[in-house]
XYZ file of C-alpha atoms in Angstrom:
604
model
C -18.823 9.465 22.576
C -20.042 9.713 19.667
C -23.208 10.151 21.021
C -23.437 13.545 21.248
C -21.506 14.397 17.403
C -23.592 15.399 14.981
C -25.371 13.904 12.152
C -23.079 15.096 8.547
C -24.857 15.613 5.677
C -26.553 13.001 4.247
C -24.010 13.865 0.430
C -21.114 11.523 2.135
C -23.074 9.133 2.853
C -24.315 8.978 -0.589
C -20.420 9.410 -1.741
C -19.649 5.102 -3.738
C -22.759 3.626 -3.009
C -25.211 5.254 -5.939
C -25.607 1.630 -8.587
C -24.537 3.786 -11.885
C -21.933 5.162 -9.806
C -20.236 1.381 -9.604
C -22.571 -1.082 -11.615
C -22.096 1.056 -14.906
C -18.041 1.718 -14.840
C -17.782 -2.112 -13.327
C -19.759 -3.527 -16.447
C -17.963 -1.205 -19.007
C -14.537 -2.605 -17.838
C -15.482 -6.051 -17.988
C -16.892 -5.239 -21.782
C -13.802 -3.487 -22.635
C -11.404 -5.915 -21.661
C -13.995 -8.735 -24.031
C -14.045 -6.743 -26.997
C -10.145 -6.053 -26.976
C -9.298 -9.768 -26.302
C -11.795 -10.242 -29.632
C -9.380 -7.258 -31.240
C -6.420 -9.090 -30.593
C -8.172 -12.604 -31.649
C -9.132 -10.654 -34.818
C -4.931 -9.252 -34.796
C -3.231 -12.698 -34.104
C -5.336 -16.440 -35.844
C -6.170 -16.505 -39.375
C -9.154 -18.686 -38.746
C -10.980 -15.802 -36.679
C -11.693 -14.323 -39.424
C -12.410 -16.776 -42.387
C -15.632 -14.583 -43.180
C -18.025 -14.823 -47.182
C -15.957 -11.202 -47.627
C -12.581 -12.423 -49.286
C -13.899 -11.418 -52.832
C -15.053 -7.453 -51.460
C -10.625 -8.612 -49.375
C -8.652 -8.857 -52.964
C -10.032 -5.595 -54.320
C -8.025 -3.098 -51.458
C -4.220 -2.402 -51.571
C -2.355 -5.737 -50.562
C -0.602 -4.400 -48.114
C -3.990 -3.082 -46.065
C -4.888 -6.867 -44.941
C -1.553 -6.773 -42.583
C -2.109 -2.859 -41.280
C -5.559 -3.852 -40.408
C -4.276 -7.090 -38.196
C -1.700 -4.917 -36.561
C -4.160 -1.723 -35.744
C -6.666 -4.480 -34.247
C -3.360 -6.153 -32.032
C -3.530 -3.078 -30.380
C -6.066 -1.133 -30.218
C -7.188 -4.859 -28.648
C -3.280 -5.116 -25.992
C -4.497 -1.055 -25.205
C -8.067 -1.799 -24.596
C -7.167 -4.110 -22.190
C -4.837 -1.544 -20.514
C -7.668 0.281 -19.971
C -10.339 -2.047 -18.316
C -8.861 -1.975 -15.482
C -9.431 2.178 -15.972
C -12.551 2.473 -16.627
C -14.011 0.106 -14.093
C -12.473 3.208 -11.474
C -14.226 5.801 -13.306
C -11.302 7.020 -14.945
C -11.510 10.292 -17.480
C -8.521 9.196 -19.219
C -9.004 6.168 -19.910
C -12.840 6.484 -20.922
C -11.287 9.758 -23.767
C -8.618 6.636 -24.956
C -11.989 3.945 -25.318
C -13.404 6.414 -27.700
C -11.053 7.592 -29.604
C -10.258 2.866 -29.615
C -12.863 1.946 -30.183
C -14.224 3.097 -33.635
C -10.242 2.333 -34.680
C -10.839 -1.499 -33.397
C -13.876 -1.277 -35.222
C -12.628 0.198 -38.526
C -10.204 -2.878 -38.199
C -13.413 -5.010 -37.365
C -14.125 -4.587 -41.025
C -10.873 -4.369 -42.932
C -9.371 -7.531 -42.010
C -11.739 -9.652 -40.647
C -14.869 -8.404 -41.919
C -16.701 -9.195 -39.813
C -20.450 -6.588 -38.761
C -20.227 -9.070 -35.961
C -17.396 -7.556 -34.691
C -18.615 -3.843 -35.658
C -21.634 -3.845 -33.975
C -19.610 -5.104 -31.211
C -17.346 -2.018 -30.649
C -20.231 0.572 -31.307
C -22.199 -1.589 -27.929
C -19.886 0.218 -26.196
C -19.141 2.766 -27.617
C -22.287 3.891 -27.156
C -23.210 3.080 -23.271
C -19.543 5.083 -22.813
C -20.472 7.893 -25.060
C -24.956 7.592 -23.086
C -22.848 7.761 -19.771
C -20.077 10.406 -20.208
C -19.889 11.709 -16.666
C -19.918 8.747 -14.411
C -16.389 9.217 -16.107
C -14.812 11.086 -14.323
C -12.304 10.037 -11.830
C -8.625 12.379 -11.706
C -5.858 10.395 -12.290
C -3.583 8.836 -9.260
C -0.402 10.283 -7.709
C 2.026 7.956 -10.024
C 5.678 8.438 -9.885
C 8.189 7.092 -12.984
C 8.661 3.784 -11.355
C 4.905 2.847 -13.561
C 7.371 2.760 -16.135
C 9.624 0.772 -15.930
C 6.797 -1.649 -14.335
C 4.943 -1.310 -17.899
C 8.054 -1.694 -19.386
C 8.605 -5.314 -17.707
C 5.268 -6.118 -17.926
C 5.079 -5.340 -21.605
C 8.129 -6.352 -22.625
C 6.839 -9.518 -21.249
C 3.583 -10.002 -22.915
C 5.123 -8.302 -26.034
C 6.783 -11.404 -26.132
C 4.180 -14.058 -25.204
C 0.797 -12.485 -27.852
C 4.584 -12.397 -30.320
C 5.452 -16.020 -30.207
C 2.045 -17.098 -30.468
C 1.560 -14.403 -33.706
C 4.505 -16.734 -34.911
C 3.299 -20.405 -34.250
C -0.093 -19.862 -35.990
C 0.989 -20.200 -39.389
C 1.784 -23.409 -39.477
C 0.792 -23.743 -42.790
C 2.846 -21.277 -44.220
C 6.158 -21.036 -42.583
C 8.523 -22.423 -44.898
C 10.334 -25.402 -42.826
C 10.716 -26.066 -39.172
C 11.985 -23.077 -37.793
C 13.014 -24.040 -33.735
C 11.418 -22.453 -30.659
C 15.124 -20.474 -30.643
C 13.969 -19.253 -33.998
C 10.754 -18.230 -33.243
C 11.418 -17.131 -30.609
C 14.793 -15.002 -32.350
C 11.782 -13.501 -34.721
C 9.686 -12.760 -31.983
C 12.198 -10.277 -30.415
C 13.714 -8.759 -33.948
C 10.120 -8.470 -34.729
C 9.128 -5.948 -31.903
C 12.406 -4.051 -33.440
C 11.049 -3.706 -36.456
C 13.934 -6.994 -38.544
C 13.378 -9.383 -39.995
C 13.650 -12.575 -37.887
C 14.360 -16.254 -39.204
C 11.535 -17.693 -39.477
C 9.994 -16.711 -43.698
C 6.133 -17.590 -44.827
C 4.399 -17.702 -47.683
C 2.881 -14.540 -49.595
C 1.609 -11.870 -47.284
C 2.285 -13.575 -44.192
C 5.349 -12.685 -43.339
C 3.883 -8.879 -43.643
C 1.242 -9.542 -41.216
C 3.624 -11.186 -39.167
C 6.409 -8.407 -39.431
C 2.851 -5.696 -38.829
C 1.786 -7.867 -35.299
C 5.208 -7.805 -34.218
C 6.469 -3.798 -34.951
C 3.318 -3.077 -33.176
C 3.549 -5.025 -30.330
C 6.863 -3.802 -29.954
C 5.576 -0.063 -31.222
C 3.286 -0.326 -28.126
C 5.474 -1.433 -25.645
C 8.290 2.863 -26.422
C 4.675 4.445 -26.945
C 3.803 3.699 -23.271
C 6.867 3.046 -22.040
C 8.073 6.230 -22.796
C 4.586 8.347 -22.489
C 4.712 7.110 -17.937
C 8.846 8.268 -18.481
C 8.136 11.911 -19.060
C 4.451 12.690 -18.448
C 4.431 15.562 -15.660
C 4.961 13.397 -12.445
C 2.976 13.356 -9.455
C 4.270 11.931 -6.769
C 3.009 10.453 -3.568
C 1.570 13.771 -1.215
C 3.613 15.119 1.198
C 3.651 16.308 4.096
C 3.639 20.764 3.714
C 4.983 22.709 6.266
C 1.695 24.640 6.414
C -0.332 21.241 7.227
C 1.846 20.175 9.370
C 1.785 23.419 11.751
C -1.658 22.485 11.614
C -1.644 19.260 12.960
C 0.987 19.628 15.498
C -2.400 23.049 16.351
C -4.897 20.312 16.634
C -2.409 17.777 18.570
C -1.846 20.120 21.579
C -5.582 20.252 21.734
C -7.046 16.864 21.348
C -4.312 14.775 20.835
C -4.760 13.616 24.322
C -7.906 11.643 23.021
C -5.426 9.252 20.352
C -2.962 7.024 21.012
C -2.484 6.970 17.263
C -2.938 11.219 16.723
C 0.630 11.712 16.795
C 1.425 9.166 13.372
C -0.532 11.688 11.632
C 2.508 14.124 11.089
C 4.303 11.221 9.101
C 6.053 13.148 6.528
C 4.539 10.075 3.768
C 1.300 11.456 4.200
C -1.112 13.534 2.172
C -3.559 16.026 4.837
C -7.399 16.365 4.736
C -9.441 19.088 6.965
C -13.154 19.378 8.031
C -14.071 23.084 6.633
C -13.857 24.615 9.917
C -10.334 23.587 9.845
C -10.789 21.567 13.989
C -10.570 18.114 12.634
C -8.454 15.758 9.947
C -8.093 12.856 8.257
C -4.271 12.228 7.396
C -3.651 9.494 4.683
C -1.896 7.969 2.214
C -2.881 6.180 -1.442
C -1.832 2.805 -2.269
C -2.842 0.965 -5.673
C -5.695 2.581 -5.120
C -6.610 2.526 -1.660
C -7.036 6.580 0.209
C -6.200 4.234 3.100
C -6.724 6.634 6.276
C -4.662 5.814 9.559
C -6.038 6.410 13.330
C -9.266 8.422 14.060
C -9.200 11.444 12.417
C -7.499 14.561 14.323
C -9.555 17.211 16.494
C -12.874 17.613 17.620
C -14.873 14.904 17.957
C -18.301 17.892 16.833
C -15.459 18.586 13.648
C -15.572 15.133 12.775
C -18.240 14.611 9.819
C -16.417 17.552 8.518
C -13.449 16.561 7.827
C -14.969 12.147 6.901
C -16.968 14.490 3.944
C -14.223 15.922 3.053
C -12.070 12.584 2.585
C -15.089 10.485 1.025
C -15.045 13.928 -1.737
C -11.907 12.864 -2.164
C -11.326 8.888 -2.998
C -15.460 10.209 -5.064
C -12.790 12.134 -7.281
C -10.538 10.314 -7.726
C -12.824 7.049 -7.487
C -9.668 5.559 -4.731
C -11.703 2.787 -2.858
C -12.335 4.353 0.590
C -10.612 2.177 4.063
C -9.652 3.260 7.829
C -6.895 0.826 9.943
C -6.448 1.245 13.834
C -8.894 3.606 14.353
C -10.553 3.485 17.950
C -14.229 2.509 18.927
C -14.988 5.668 19.427
C -13.533 6.512 15.435
C -15.109 3.498 13.960
C -18.573 4.711 15.231
C -18.783 7.550 14.229
C -16.706 6.799 10.427
C -19.503 4.637 9.587
C -22.088 6.536 11.101
C -21.562 9.536 8.298
C -20.944 7.441 5.481
C -22.771 4.531 5.694
C -19.230 2.413 5.018
C -18.471 -1.130 7.396
C -16.720 -1.748 10.672
C -14.435 -5.562 11.529
C -12.851 -5.726 14.417
C -8.752 -5.409 13.552
C -6.769 -5.995 16.957
C -6.147 -4.751 20.086
C -3.674 -2.284 21.474
C -2.073 -2.697 24.737
C -2.325 0.276 26.999
C -0.138 0.518 30.759
C -1.723 2.507 33.145
C 1.382 3.517 35.319
C 0.274 3.410 38.440
C -1.000 0.092 38.655
C 2.111 -1.020 36.920
C 3.845 -3.117 39.743
C 7.109 -6.063 38.587
C 5.126 -7.421 42.365
C 3.483 -10.158 42.109
C 3.309 -13.896 39.942
C 2.268 -12.759 37.282
C 4.892 -10.266 36.604
C 7.535 -13.307 38.028
C 9.325 -14.141 33.844
C 9.562 -10.426 33.382
C 10.920 -9.347 36.289
C 13.331 -12.290 36.552
C 14.916 -11.605 33.146
C 15.000 -7.753 34.003
C 16.983 -8.090 37.037
C 19.415 -10.887 35.097
C 20.316 -8.171 32.794
C 20.959 -5.679 34.679
C 23.569 -8.421 36.725
C 25.587 -8.896 33.554
C 25.705 -4.770 33.420
C 23.366 -3.549 31.498
C 21.883 -0.099 32.900
C 19.065 2.202 30.983
C 18.813 5.526 30.165
C 15.511 7.631 29.518
C 14.729 10.802 28.560
C 12.947 12.944 26.258
C 14.802 14.015 22.444
C 15.268 16.818 23.113
C 17.689 16.365 26.085
C 19.922 14.500 23.749
C 23.113 15.785 22.728
C 23.698 15.972 19.447
C 25.949 13.510 18.754
C 24.146 11.074 21.468
C 21.778 11.284 18.740
C 23.408 10.571 15.416
C 24.129 7.490 17.144
C 20.810 6.490 18.094
C 19.594 7.089 14.364
C 22.714 5.186 12.318
C 21.806 2.446 15.340
C 18.338 2.595 14.451
C 18.839 1.941 10.943
C 21.405 -0.355 11.067
C 20.084 -3.084 13.469
C 16.472 -2.481 11.265
C 16.645 -5.646 10.306
C 14.632 -5.157 6.718
C 16.182 -3.267 3.505
C 12.423 -1.713 3.306
C 10.616 0.406 6.068
C 7.705 -0.828 8.379
C 5.431 1.479 9.633
C 1.994 3.363 7.943
C -0.233 3.537 11.007
C 2.147 3.607 13.926
C 4.708 4.207 12.900
C 6.495 7.907 13.031
C 9.059 7.285 10.179
C 11.746 9.870 11.434
C 13.479 9.667 15.040
C 14.884 12.698 16.806
C 13.314 15.315 13.674
C 13.805 18.831 15.603
C 9.833 19.585 16.376
C 10.197 16.630 18.222
C 11.393 17.321 21.040
C 9.035 15.340 23.033
C 9.512 11.950 21.609
C 10.609 9.153 24.929
C 13.764 7.417 24.198
C 14.906 5.163 26.005
C 18.473 3.362 26.214
C 20.533 0.406 26.798
C 24.311 0.581 27.583
C 27.190 -1.816 28.484
C 30.403 -0.594 28.867
C 32.634 -4.001 26.771
C 36.256 -4.688 25.944
C 35.652 -3.244 22.543
C 33.170 -0.571 21.909
C 31.583 -1.536 18.965
C 30.224 0.728 16.075
C 27.393 3.414 18.669
C 29.767 2.652 21.340
C 27.985 1.090 24.221
C 24.956 1.722 22.923
C 22.710 -1.609 22.910
C 18.853 -1.104 22.208
C 16.517 1.111 22.275
C 12.913 2.197 21.987
C 11.737 5.515 20.997
C 7.916 6.425 22.104
C 5.793 9.401 20.639
C 3.743 12.281 22.829
C 0.103 10.924 23.584
C -1.491 13.594 24.821
C 0.364 16.431 27.629
C -0.211 12.977 29.708
C 0.665 9.295 27.658
C 3.024 8.315 25.339
C 3.011 5.450 22.588
C 5.207 3.158 21.390
C 6.390 3.317 18.081
C 9.377 1.343 17.486
C 12.281 -0.562 19.164
C 16.095 -2.243 18.118
C 18.805 -4.499 19.034
C 21.963 -4.994 18.807
C 21.842 -9.081 17.632
C 24.751 -9.587 19.590
C 22.426 -8.209 22.864
C 21.824 -10.721 25.586
C 17.788 -11.224 24.412
C 15.593 -9.897 26.607
C 16.198 -5.920 26.099
C 13.142 -4.715 24.728
C 11.528 -5.889 28.290
C 14.287 -4.125 29.441
C 13.828 -0.713 28.179
C 9.863 -0.895 28.923
C 9.656 -1.612 32.523
C 12.241 0.704 32.644
C 9.881 3.484 30.612
C 7.764 2.648 33.278
C 9.131 2.707 36.040
C 10.340 5.954 35.141
C 7.460 7.430 33.502
C 5.788 9.282 37.050
C 9.463 11.538 36.489
C 8.079 12.705 33.468
C 5.265 13.083 33.147
C 3.927 9.846 31.173
C 0.504 8.597 32.652
C -0.820 5.850 30.608
C 1.611 3.835 27.785
C 1.104 2.215 25.042
C 3.026 -0.465 23.488
C 2.321 -3.260 20.248
C -0.794 -3.334 18.581
C -1.729 -6.882 19.254
C -4.077 -8.324 15.593
C -6.817 -10.554 16.481
C -6.009 -10.652 19.156
C -9.604 -11.697 21.172
C -9.078 -14.933 18.263
C -6.204 -16.065 20.629
C -6.937 -15.478 23.941
C -10.170 -17.263 23.350
C -9.151 -19.913 21.361
C -6.511 -21.610 23.560
C -9.050 -21.843 26.320
C -10.936 -24.949 27.049
C -14.728 -24.698 25.648
C -13.482 -22.956 22.472
C -14.793 -24.150 19.779
C -13.559 -26.130 15.908
C -14.281 -22.927 14.437
C -12.032 -20.997 16.628
C -9.250 -24.002 17.447
C -9.125 -23.342 13.625
C -8.952 -20.443 12.882
C -6.431 -19.935 16.302
C -5.114 -22.509 13.951
C -4.407 -20.196 10.604
C -3.306 -17.313 12.279
C -0.289 -18.917 14.593
C 0.828 -21.266 11.677
C 0.719 -16.779 9.900
C 2.402 -16.015 12.451
C 5.809 -16.844 11.160
C 6.149 -14.567 9.235
C 3.840 -11.423 9.969
C 4.705 -12.335 13.977
C 0.834 -12.472 15.050
C 1.080 -14.665 18.230
C 4.417 -13.744 18.951
C 2.931 -9.696 20.410
C 0.195 -11.077 21.088
C 1.854 -12.936 24.350
C 4.844 -10.166 24.590
C 2.065 -7.706 25.461
C 0.606 -9.406 27.778
C 3.499 -9.727 29.911
C 2.403 -6.374 30.739
C -0.805 -6.906 32.445
C -1.604 -4.185 30.571
C -6.189 -3.155 29.249
C -7.239 -4.599 26.232
C -8.502 -1.352 23.530
C -9.648 -2.242 20.311
C -9.354 -1.523 17.359
C -11.051 -1.602 13.604
C -10.450 -1.840 9.851
C -13.481 0.735 8.707
C -14.568 -0.463 4.452
C -16.759 -0.098 2.201
C -18.365 -3.845 1.029
C -16.726 -6.973 1.817
C -15.823 -7.760 -1.735
C -12.468 -4.663 -0.939
C -11.345 -6.048 2.283
C -8.308 -8.549 -0.219
C -7.707 -5.191 -1.821
C -7.585 -3.427 1.366
C -5.491 -5.562 3.551
C -3.029 -5.307 0.676
C -2.496 -2.183 -0.169
C -1.997 -2.551 4.825
C 0.484 -4.359 3.922
C 2.125 -2.357 1.073
C 2.055 0.423 3.796
C 3.633 -0.774 6.448
C 6.332 -2.085 4.267
C 5.575 -6.547 4.427
C 5.089 -6.686 0.683
C 6.695 -4.343 -1.483
C 6.475 -3.236 -5.298
C 8.853 -1.663 -6.153
C 12.602 -2.486 -6.989
C 15.398 -2.733 -4.228
C 17.835 -0.475 -5.333
C 21.514 -1.524 -4.004
C 23.400 -1.705 -0.807
C 25.401 1.718 -1.401
C 23.525 3.458 -2.714
C 20.597 3.200 -0.305
C 22.947 3.537 1.635
C 23.779 6.751 0.636
C 21.094 8.477 -0.115
C 19.401 7.259 4.049
C 22.438 9.337 4.271
C 21.167 12.140 2.067
C 17.892 12.008 3.837
C 18.830 12.031 7.659
C 18.526 13.472 10.225
C 13.976 14.870 9.397
C 13.520 11.588 7.079
C 14.144 8.503 8.900
C 11.714 5.641 9.036
C 11.202 3.341 11.508
C 9.984 -0.497 11.704
C 10.578 -3.614 12.244
C 10.605 -7.049 14.504
C 8.328 -6.708 17.575
C 7.548 -3.335 16.811
C 3.774 -1.898 16.734
C 2.327 -3.314 12.953
C -1.002 -3.593 11.096
């Protein structure tokens, strides 16, 4: 299919691959971190300051030395904070570094009396000015959570660094203060007050200015992050969603993950013709797309080029999770990126599905046993459910999620029962009990999103923890059996990571490397359900469709993997809200912003 795709302009291929675009900012960032460490050392350690120019220093005002120490320490800490931004070519980081480097050079000369320290700062300033055009990346999406994170990290760092400052003057310390006294002195000093530790001569002023500078840095950086204009992660606008739905109506049959592009916590870029689009989310500096581009395959290169332009503009790391083989071929050909097989998607052709035969014996026996226990199933389009029943389904899905944070990104829609999603399927299991639960006779839920006009793709599986085992198998079989009446000819089930390695590793004749790789995957399955999802999918005798991750360089894979785990909800760096606040927020967000994903659901 990809053979007929026109080649885009060479601009997309050159994006993010020029040597200076990578080497110069990386070297400048590392050098900035080194200069920052030197400035911190100059402001903290007395022995680092000795030179032949002490006679000149004695002629300076007595309070200037302690102030220069604080300036050197402040400039060093800020340069360390800016180093990462310089590596990512951020324009604001460049501007701040151009201001701070001269300040650090002045502090090096006045306090340390070191010409070498001045030359190091100037040597870094020169390439910053010379290559200023390389530092043009726009700011990242941000929120005020970063202010809290900055306060926690800066406070911890200030306490550690302050304890070092208080402790590196043993010859000038009066008495023998305990660790508790020194910590108290640090805390007092961060707020600008005198603590219980005393020093001889001007050392007390040096320590006081240095601690005050650390406290000032913590307060100023936190205040800046808290009160600057907030630019949260992009959300899908109503206009963008309408355009995407139009593309899916015309081309949605091609990719089973297409409907997941309608998650409202994604952003989108369209091709110049508007006939194709790429949806994405930025996580930890990674511009993470999922699935194939939406729309006409002939227009994919234009959407991909826009995606790469956006990554270039913000210095984000581009990556694609879960694209098909055709999508991987187009991405790699048009951008020069690489692709790696991530796993396989299980697809069941309804016409070929049957419970008969030895291979389906376990599933057949489980389904019959559950049906004898009194369970019944219903498979309907979302638009066919009453408002009251749909609300019970939403509440049950939330209550049965099993995790505090909601999971899913590349293969989860993030909501149930939206008015615009009337074509979605809901399969429910019911059983009459003597003591009905809060959701009546509802015991389990499966939710499917459309895959073109004749397919559906599994979104989530939820069940009452008190229900009998086998609810998911029961509802999948019910959905497959009801599919012909609903005009569905193919059903996409869970995604199985590294399925081929698991399958080959357990066969006779597998080599030691493959067996070791399979053993590692089995071990990781204790946390990430790698093996269990593969075995669950295999019960239904599906055909396997490979899915790929597209990336720029092998060194980016750990970062991309961590960003993907954040996006999927397996890693949550934000501080959790109290449970009663989460309930209140979720209640306010219904019905359209209800996200979903949990145990036994599609997860990359």
